[in-house]
PDB file of C-alpha atoms in Angstrom:
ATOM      1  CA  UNK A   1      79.538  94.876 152.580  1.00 74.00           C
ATOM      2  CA  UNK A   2      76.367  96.722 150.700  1.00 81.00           C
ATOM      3  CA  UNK A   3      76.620  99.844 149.352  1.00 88.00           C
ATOM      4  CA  UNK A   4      73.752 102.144 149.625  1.00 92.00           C
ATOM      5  CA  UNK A   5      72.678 104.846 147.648  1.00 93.00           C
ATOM      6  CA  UNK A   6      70.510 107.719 149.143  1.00 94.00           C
ATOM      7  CA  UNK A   7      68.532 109.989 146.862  1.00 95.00           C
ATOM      8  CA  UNK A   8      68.361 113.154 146.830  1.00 96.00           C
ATOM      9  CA  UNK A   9      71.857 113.866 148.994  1.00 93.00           C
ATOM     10  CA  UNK A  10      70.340 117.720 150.023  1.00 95.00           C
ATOM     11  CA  UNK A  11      66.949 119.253 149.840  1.00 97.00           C
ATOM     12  CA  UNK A  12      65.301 122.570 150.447  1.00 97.00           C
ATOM     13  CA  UNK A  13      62.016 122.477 150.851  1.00 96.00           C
ATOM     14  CA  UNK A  14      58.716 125.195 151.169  1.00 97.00           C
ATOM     15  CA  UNK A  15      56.513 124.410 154.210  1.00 97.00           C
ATOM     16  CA  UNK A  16      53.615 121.885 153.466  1.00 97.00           C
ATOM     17  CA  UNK A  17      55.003 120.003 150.386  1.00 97.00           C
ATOM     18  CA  UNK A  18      55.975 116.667 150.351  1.00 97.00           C
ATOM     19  CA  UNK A  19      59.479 115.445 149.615  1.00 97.00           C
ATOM     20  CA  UNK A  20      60.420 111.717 148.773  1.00 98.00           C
ATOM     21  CA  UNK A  21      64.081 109.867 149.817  1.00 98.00           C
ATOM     22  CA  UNK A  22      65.030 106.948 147.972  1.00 97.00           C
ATOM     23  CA  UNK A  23      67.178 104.450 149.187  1.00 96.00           C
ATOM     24  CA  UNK A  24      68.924 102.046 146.791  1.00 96.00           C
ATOM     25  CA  UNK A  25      71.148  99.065 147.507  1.00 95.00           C
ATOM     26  CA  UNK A  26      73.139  97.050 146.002  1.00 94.00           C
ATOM     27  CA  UNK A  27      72.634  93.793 147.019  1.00 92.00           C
ATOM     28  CA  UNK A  28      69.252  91.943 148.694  1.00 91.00           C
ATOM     29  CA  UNK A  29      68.767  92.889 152.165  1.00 90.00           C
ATOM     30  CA  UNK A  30      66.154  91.552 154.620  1.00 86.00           C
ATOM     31  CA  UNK A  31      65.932  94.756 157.007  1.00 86.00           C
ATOM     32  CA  UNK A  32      66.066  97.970 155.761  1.00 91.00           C
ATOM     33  CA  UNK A  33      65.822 100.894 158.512  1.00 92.00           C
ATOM     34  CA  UNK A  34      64.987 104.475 158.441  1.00 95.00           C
ATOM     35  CA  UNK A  35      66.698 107.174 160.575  1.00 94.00           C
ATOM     36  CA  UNK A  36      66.249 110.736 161.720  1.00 94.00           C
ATOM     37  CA  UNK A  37      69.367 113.239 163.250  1.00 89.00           C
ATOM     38  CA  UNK A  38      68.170 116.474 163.986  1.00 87.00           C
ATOM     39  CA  UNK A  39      70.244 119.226 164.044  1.00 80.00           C
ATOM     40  CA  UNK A  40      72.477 118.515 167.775  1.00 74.00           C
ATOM     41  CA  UNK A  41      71.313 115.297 168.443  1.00 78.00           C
ATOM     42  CA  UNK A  42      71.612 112.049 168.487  1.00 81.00           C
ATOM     43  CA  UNK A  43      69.762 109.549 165.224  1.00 88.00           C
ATOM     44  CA  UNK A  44      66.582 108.553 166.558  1.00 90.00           C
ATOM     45  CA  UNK A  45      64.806 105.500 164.518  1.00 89.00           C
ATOM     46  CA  UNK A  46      61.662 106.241 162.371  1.00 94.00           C
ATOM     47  CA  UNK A  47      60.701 103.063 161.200  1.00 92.00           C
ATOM     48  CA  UNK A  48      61.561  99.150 160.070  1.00 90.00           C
ATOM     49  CA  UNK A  49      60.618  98.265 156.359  1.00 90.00           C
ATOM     50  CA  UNK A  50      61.001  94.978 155.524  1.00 82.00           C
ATOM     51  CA  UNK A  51      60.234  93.393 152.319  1.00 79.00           C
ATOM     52  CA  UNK A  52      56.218  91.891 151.900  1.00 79.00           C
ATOM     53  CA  UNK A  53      55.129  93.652 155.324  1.00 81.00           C
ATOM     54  CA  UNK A  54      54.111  96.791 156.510  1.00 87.00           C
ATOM     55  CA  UNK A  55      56.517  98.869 157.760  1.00 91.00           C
ATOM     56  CA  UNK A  56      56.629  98.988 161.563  1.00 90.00           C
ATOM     57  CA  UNK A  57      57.377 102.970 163.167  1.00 93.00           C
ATOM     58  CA  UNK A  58      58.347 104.044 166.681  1.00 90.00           C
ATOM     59  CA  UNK A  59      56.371 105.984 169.124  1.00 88.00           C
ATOM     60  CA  UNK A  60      56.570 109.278 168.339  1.00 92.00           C
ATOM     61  CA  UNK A  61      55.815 108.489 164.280  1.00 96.00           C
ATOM     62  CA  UNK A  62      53.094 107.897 162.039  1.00 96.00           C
ATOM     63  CA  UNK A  63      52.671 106.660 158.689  1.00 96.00           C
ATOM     64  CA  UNK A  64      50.468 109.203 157.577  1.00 97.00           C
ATOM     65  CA  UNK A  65      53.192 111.518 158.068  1.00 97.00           C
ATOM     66  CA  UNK A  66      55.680 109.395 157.079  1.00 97.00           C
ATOM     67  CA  UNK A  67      54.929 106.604 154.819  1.00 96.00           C
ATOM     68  CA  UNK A  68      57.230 104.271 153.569  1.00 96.00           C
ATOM     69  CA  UNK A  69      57.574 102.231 150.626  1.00 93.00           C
ATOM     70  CA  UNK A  70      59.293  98.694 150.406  1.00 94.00           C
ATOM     71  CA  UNK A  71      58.821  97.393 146.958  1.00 92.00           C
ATOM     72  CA  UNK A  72      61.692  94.284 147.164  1.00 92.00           C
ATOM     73  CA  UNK A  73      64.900  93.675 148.751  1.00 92.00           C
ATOM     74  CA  UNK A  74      66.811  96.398 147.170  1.00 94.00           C
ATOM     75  CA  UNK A  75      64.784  99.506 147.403  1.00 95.00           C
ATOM     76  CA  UNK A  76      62.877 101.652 149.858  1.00 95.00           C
ATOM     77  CA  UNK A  77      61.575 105.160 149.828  1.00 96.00           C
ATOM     78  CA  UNK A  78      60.382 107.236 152.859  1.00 97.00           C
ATOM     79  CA  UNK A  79      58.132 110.074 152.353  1.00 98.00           C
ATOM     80  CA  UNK A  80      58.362 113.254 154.678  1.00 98.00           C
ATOM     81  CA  UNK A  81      54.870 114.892 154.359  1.00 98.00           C
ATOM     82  CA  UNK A  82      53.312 118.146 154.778  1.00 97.00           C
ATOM     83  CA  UNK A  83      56.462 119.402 155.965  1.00 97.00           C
ATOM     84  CA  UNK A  84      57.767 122.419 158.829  1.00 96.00           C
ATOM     85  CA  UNK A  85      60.473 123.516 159.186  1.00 95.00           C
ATOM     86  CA  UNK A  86      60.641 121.026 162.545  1.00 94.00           C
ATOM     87  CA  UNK A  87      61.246 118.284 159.936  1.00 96.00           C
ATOM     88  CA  UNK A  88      64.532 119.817 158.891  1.00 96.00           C
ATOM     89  CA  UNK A  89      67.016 117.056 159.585  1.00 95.00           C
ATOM     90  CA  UNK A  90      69.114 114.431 158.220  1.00 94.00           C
ATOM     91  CA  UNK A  91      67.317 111.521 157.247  1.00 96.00           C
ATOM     92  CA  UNK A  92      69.315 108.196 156.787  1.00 94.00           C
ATOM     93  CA  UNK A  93      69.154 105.007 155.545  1.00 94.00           C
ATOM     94  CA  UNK A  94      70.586 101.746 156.938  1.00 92.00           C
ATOM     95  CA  UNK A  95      70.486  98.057 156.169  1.00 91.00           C
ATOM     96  CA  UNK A  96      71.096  94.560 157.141  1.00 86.00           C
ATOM     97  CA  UNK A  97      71.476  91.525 155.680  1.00 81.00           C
ATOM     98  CA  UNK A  98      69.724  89.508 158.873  1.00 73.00           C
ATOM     99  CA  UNK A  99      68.405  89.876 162.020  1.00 67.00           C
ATOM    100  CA  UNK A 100      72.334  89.225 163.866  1.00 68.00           C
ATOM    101  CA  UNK A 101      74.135  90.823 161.154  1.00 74.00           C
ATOM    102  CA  UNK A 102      76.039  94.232 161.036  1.00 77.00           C
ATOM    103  CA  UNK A 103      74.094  97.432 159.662  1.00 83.00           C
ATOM    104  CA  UNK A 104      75.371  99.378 156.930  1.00 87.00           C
ATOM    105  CA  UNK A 105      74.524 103.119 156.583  1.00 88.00           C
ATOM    106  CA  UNK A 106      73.679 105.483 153.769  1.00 88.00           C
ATOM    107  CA  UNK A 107      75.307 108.921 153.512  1.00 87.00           C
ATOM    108  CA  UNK A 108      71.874 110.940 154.362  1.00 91.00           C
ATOM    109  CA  UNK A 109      69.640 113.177 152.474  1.00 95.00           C
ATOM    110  CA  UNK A 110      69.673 116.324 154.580  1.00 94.00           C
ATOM    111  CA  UNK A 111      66.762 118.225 154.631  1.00 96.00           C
ATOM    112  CA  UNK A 112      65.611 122.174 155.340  1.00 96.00           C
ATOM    113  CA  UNK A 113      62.206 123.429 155.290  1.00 96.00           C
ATOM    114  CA  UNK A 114      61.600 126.797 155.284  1.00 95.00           C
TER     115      UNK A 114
ATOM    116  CA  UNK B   1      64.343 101.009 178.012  1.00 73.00           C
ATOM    117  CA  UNK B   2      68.011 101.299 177.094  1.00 77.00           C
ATOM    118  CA  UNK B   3      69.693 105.126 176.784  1.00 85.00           C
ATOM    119  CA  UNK B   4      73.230 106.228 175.806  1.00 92.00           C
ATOM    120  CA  UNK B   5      74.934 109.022 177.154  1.00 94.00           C
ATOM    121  CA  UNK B   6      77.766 110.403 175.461  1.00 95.00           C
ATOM    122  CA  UNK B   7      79.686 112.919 177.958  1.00 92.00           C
ATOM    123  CA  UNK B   8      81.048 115.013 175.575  1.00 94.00           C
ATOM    124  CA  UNK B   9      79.994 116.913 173.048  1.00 93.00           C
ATOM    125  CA  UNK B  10      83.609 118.143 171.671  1.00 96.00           C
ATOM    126  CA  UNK B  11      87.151 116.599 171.804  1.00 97.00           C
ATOM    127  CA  UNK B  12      90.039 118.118 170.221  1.00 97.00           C
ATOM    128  CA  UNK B  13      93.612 116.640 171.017  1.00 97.00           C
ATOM    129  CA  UNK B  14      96.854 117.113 169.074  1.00 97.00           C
ATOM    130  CA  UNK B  15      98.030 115.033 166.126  1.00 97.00           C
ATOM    131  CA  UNK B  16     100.132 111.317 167.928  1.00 97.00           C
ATOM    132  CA  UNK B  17      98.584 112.208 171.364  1.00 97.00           C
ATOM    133  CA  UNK B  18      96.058 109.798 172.974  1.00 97.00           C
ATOM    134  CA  UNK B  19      92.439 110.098 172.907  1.00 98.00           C
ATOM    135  CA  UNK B  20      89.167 108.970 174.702  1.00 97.00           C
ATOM    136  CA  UNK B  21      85.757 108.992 174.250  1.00 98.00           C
ATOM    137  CA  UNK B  22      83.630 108.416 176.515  1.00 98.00           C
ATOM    138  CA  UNK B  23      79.947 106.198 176.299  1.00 97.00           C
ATOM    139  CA  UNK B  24      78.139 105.297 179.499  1.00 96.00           C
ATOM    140  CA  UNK B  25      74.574 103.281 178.956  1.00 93.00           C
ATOM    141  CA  UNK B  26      71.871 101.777 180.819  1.00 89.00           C
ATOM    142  CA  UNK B  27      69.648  99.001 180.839  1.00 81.00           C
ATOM    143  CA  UNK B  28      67.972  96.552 182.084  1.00 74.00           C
ATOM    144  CA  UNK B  29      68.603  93.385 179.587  1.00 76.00           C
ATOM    145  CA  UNK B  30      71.966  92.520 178.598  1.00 75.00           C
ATOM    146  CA  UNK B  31      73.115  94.704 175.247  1.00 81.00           C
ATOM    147  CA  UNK B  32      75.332  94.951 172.550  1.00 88.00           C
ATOM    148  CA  UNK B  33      77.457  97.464 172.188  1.00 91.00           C
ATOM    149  CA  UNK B  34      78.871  99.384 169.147  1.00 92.00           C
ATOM    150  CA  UNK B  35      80.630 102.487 168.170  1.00 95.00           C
ATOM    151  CA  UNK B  36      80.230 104.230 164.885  1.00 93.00           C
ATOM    152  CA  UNK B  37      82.085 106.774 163.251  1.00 94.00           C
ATOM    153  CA  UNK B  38      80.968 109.611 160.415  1.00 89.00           C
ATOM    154  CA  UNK B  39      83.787 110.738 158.107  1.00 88.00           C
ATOM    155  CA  UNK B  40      82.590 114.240 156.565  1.00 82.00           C
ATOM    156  CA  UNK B  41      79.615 113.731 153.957  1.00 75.00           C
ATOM    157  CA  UNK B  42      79.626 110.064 154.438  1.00 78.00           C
ATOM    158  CA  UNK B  43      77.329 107.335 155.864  1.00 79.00           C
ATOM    159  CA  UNK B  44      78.145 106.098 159.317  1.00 85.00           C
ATOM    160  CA  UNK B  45      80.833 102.863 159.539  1.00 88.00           C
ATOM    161  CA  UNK B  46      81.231 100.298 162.359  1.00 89.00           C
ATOM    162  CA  UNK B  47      83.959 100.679 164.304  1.00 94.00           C
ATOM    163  CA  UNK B  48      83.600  98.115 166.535  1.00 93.00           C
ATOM    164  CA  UNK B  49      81.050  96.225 168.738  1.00 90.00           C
ATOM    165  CA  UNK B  50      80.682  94.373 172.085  1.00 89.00           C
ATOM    166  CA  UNK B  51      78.618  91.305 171.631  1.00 83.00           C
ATOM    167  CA  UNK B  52      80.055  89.401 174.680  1.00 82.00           C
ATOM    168  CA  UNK B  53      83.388  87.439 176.129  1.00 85.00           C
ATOM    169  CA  UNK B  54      86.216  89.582 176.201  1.00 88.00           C
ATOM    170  CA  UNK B  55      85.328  93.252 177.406  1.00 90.00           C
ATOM    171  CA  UNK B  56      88.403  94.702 175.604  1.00 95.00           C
ATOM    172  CA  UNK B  57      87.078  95.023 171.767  1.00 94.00           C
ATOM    173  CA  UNK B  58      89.728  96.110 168.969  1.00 95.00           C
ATOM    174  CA  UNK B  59      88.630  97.887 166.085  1.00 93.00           C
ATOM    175  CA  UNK B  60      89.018  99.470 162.616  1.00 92.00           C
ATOM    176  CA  UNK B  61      91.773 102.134 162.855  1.00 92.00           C
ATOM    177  CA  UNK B  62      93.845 101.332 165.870  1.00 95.00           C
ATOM    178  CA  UNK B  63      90.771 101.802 168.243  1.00 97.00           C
ATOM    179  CA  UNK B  64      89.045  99.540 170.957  1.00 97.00           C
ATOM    180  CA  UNK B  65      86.694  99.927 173.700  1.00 97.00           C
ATOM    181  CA  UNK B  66      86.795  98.563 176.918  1.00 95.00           C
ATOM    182  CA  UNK B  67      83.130  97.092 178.281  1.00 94.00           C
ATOM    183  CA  UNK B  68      82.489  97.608 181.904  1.00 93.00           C
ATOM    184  CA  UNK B  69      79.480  96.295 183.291  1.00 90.00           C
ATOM    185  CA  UNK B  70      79.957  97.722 186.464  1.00 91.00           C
ATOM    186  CA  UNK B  71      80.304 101.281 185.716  1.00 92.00           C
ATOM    187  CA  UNK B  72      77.913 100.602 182.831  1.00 93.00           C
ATOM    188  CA  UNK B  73      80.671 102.553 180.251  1.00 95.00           C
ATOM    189  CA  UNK B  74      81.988 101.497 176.992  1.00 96.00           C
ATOM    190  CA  UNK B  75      84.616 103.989 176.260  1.00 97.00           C
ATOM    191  CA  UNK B  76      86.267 104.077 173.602  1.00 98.00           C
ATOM    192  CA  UNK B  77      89.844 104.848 172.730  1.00 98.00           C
ATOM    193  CA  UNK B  78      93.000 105.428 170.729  1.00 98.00           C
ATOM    194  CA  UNK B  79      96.620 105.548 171.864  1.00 97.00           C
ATOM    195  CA  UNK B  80      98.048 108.056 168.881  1.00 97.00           C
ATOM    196  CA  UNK B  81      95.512 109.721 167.387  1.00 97.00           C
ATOM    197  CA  UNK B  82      96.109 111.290 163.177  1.00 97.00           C
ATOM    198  CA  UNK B  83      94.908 113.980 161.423  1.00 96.00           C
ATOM    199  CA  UNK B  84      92.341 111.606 159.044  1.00 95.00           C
ATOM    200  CA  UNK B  85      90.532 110.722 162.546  1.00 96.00           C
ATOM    201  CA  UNK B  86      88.902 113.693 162.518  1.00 96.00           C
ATOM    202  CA  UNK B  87      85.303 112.409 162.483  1.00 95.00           C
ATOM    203  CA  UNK B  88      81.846 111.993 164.644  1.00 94.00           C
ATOM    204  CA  UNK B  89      82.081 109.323 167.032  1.00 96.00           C
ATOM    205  CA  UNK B  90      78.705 107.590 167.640  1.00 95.00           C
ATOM    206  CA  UNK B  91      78.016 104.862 170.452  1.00 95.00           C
ATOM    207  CA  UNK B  92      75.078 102.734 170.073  1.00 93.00           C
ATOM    208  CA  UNK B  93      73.361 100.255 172.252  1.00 90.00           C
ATOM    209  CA  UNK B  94      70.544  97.235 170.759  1.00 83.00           C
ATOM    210  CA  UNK B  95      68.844  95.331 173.002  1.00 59.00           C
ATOM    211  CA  UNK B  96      70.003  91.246 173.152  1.00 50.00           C
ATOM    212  CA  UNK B  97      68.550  89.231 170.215  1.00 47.00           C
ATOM    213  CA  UNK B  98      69.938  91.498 167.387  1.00 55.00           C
ATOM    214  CA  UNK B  99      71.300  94.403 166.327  1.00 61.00           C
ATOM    215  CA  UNK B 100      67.441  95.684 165.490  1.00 67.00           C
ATOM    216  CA  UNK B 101      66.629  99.072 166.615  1.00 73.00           C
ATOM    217  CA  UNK B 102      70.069 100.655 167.413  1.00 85.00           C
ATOM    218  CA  UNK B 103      69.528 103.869 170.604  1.00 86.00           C
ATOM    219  CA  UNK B 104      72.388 106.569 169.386  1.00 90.00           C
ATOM    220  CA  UNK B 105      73.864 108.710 171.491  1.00 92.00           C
ATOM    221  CA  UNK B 106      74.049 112.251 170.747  1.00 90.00           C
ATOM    222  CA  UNK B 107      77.614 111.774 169.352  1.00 93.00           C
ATOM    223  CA  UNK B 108      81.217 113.299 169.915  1.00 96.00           C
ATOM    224  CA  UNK B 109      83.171 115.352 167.639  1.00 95.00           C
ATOM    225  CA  UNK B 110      86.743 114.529 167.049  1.00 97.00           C
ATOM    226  CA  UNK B 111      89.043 117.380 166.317  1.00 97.00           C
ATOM    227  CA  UNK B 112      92.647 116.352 165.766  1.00 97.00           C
ATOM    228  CA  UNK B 113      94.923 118.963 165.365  1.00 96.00           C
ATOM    229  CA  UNK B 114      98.239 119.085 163.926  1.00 94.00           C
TER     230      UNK B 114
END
């Protein structure tokens, strides 16, 4: 199993500041993922960081507004920028060992913007 | 492009009684199949997943999930349900080739009661 560790847990943020989610495991992982829920739906996939590339987003998201860091095969950070209150979800990490192996998931950083 | 559709948004049932949730999905490659559940203020854990062979999938927990290509459902179930199930239920689809790039559906709430 890996355990992940997501940084900060809860955030409330002002409009138009910048907040940074760290995600630390604790073993190497090829894949590391990052996920949205908004409040009522279902988790809808930002992005795929993987270690020595750029990370790759889904339609719908942009790295300017949410750029992602990848520095080896423990850590990641995503940035939510310039936020509104629209951003006000929970944001969630996940990882996998390999392309065909089971994802593991962080407990969330939940976010409000006000 | 595959989709999930969870038909309920809410299930309570009393403590020992029998429970099912229900997942339909469509698409037009085979998939894999999981479900996921969220404990309170914890990261999401595999329940169990449909990769292929048998369409009757046991679980973590006392659960499994019956695959039905035909009616396109993956429902999943538990004969005697306890208090500590209390959870969100999450069924996810990937596209064959990996489990890259999970579609969530919009989840169902457990509520056991005593």
């Amino acid at each position: 199993s890996a355990v992940i560790s997501q940084k900060p847990s809860r955030d409330i943020c002002q409009r138009g500041t910048s907040l940074t989610i760290q995600c630390q495991v604790d073993s190497q992982v090829t894949m590391m993922f990052w996920y949205r829920q908004q409040p009522g739906q279902s988790l809808t996939l930002i992005a795929t960081a993987n270690q020595g590339s750029e990370a790759t987003y889904e339609s719908g998201f942009v790295i300017d507004k949410f750029p992602i860091s990848r520095p080896n095969l423990t850590f990641s950070t995503l940035t939510v920028s310039n936020m509104s209150p629209e951003d006000s979800s929970i944001y969630l990490c996940s990882v996998a060992r390999a392309s065909n192996e089971k994802l593991f998931f962080g407990s969330g950083t939940q976010l409000s913007v006000l | 492009a595959q989709s999930v559709t969870q038909l309920d948004s809410q299930v309570p049932v009393f403590e020992e009684a029998p429970v099912e949730l229900r997942c339909n999905y469509s698409s037009s490659v085979s998939v894999y199949l999981f479900w996921y559940v969220q404990y309170p203020n914890q990261g999401l854990q595999l329940l169990l997943k449909y990769l292929s062979g048998s369409t009757l999938v046991k679980g973590i927990n006392g659960f499994e999930a019956e695959f039905n290509k035909s009616q396109t459902s993956f429902h999943l179930r538990k004969p005697s349900v306890h208090i500590s199930d209390t959870a969100e239920y999450f069924c996810a689809v990937s596209a064959s080739g990996g489990y890259n790039k999970l579609i969530f559906g919009a989840g169902t709430r457990l509520a056991v009661h005593p």
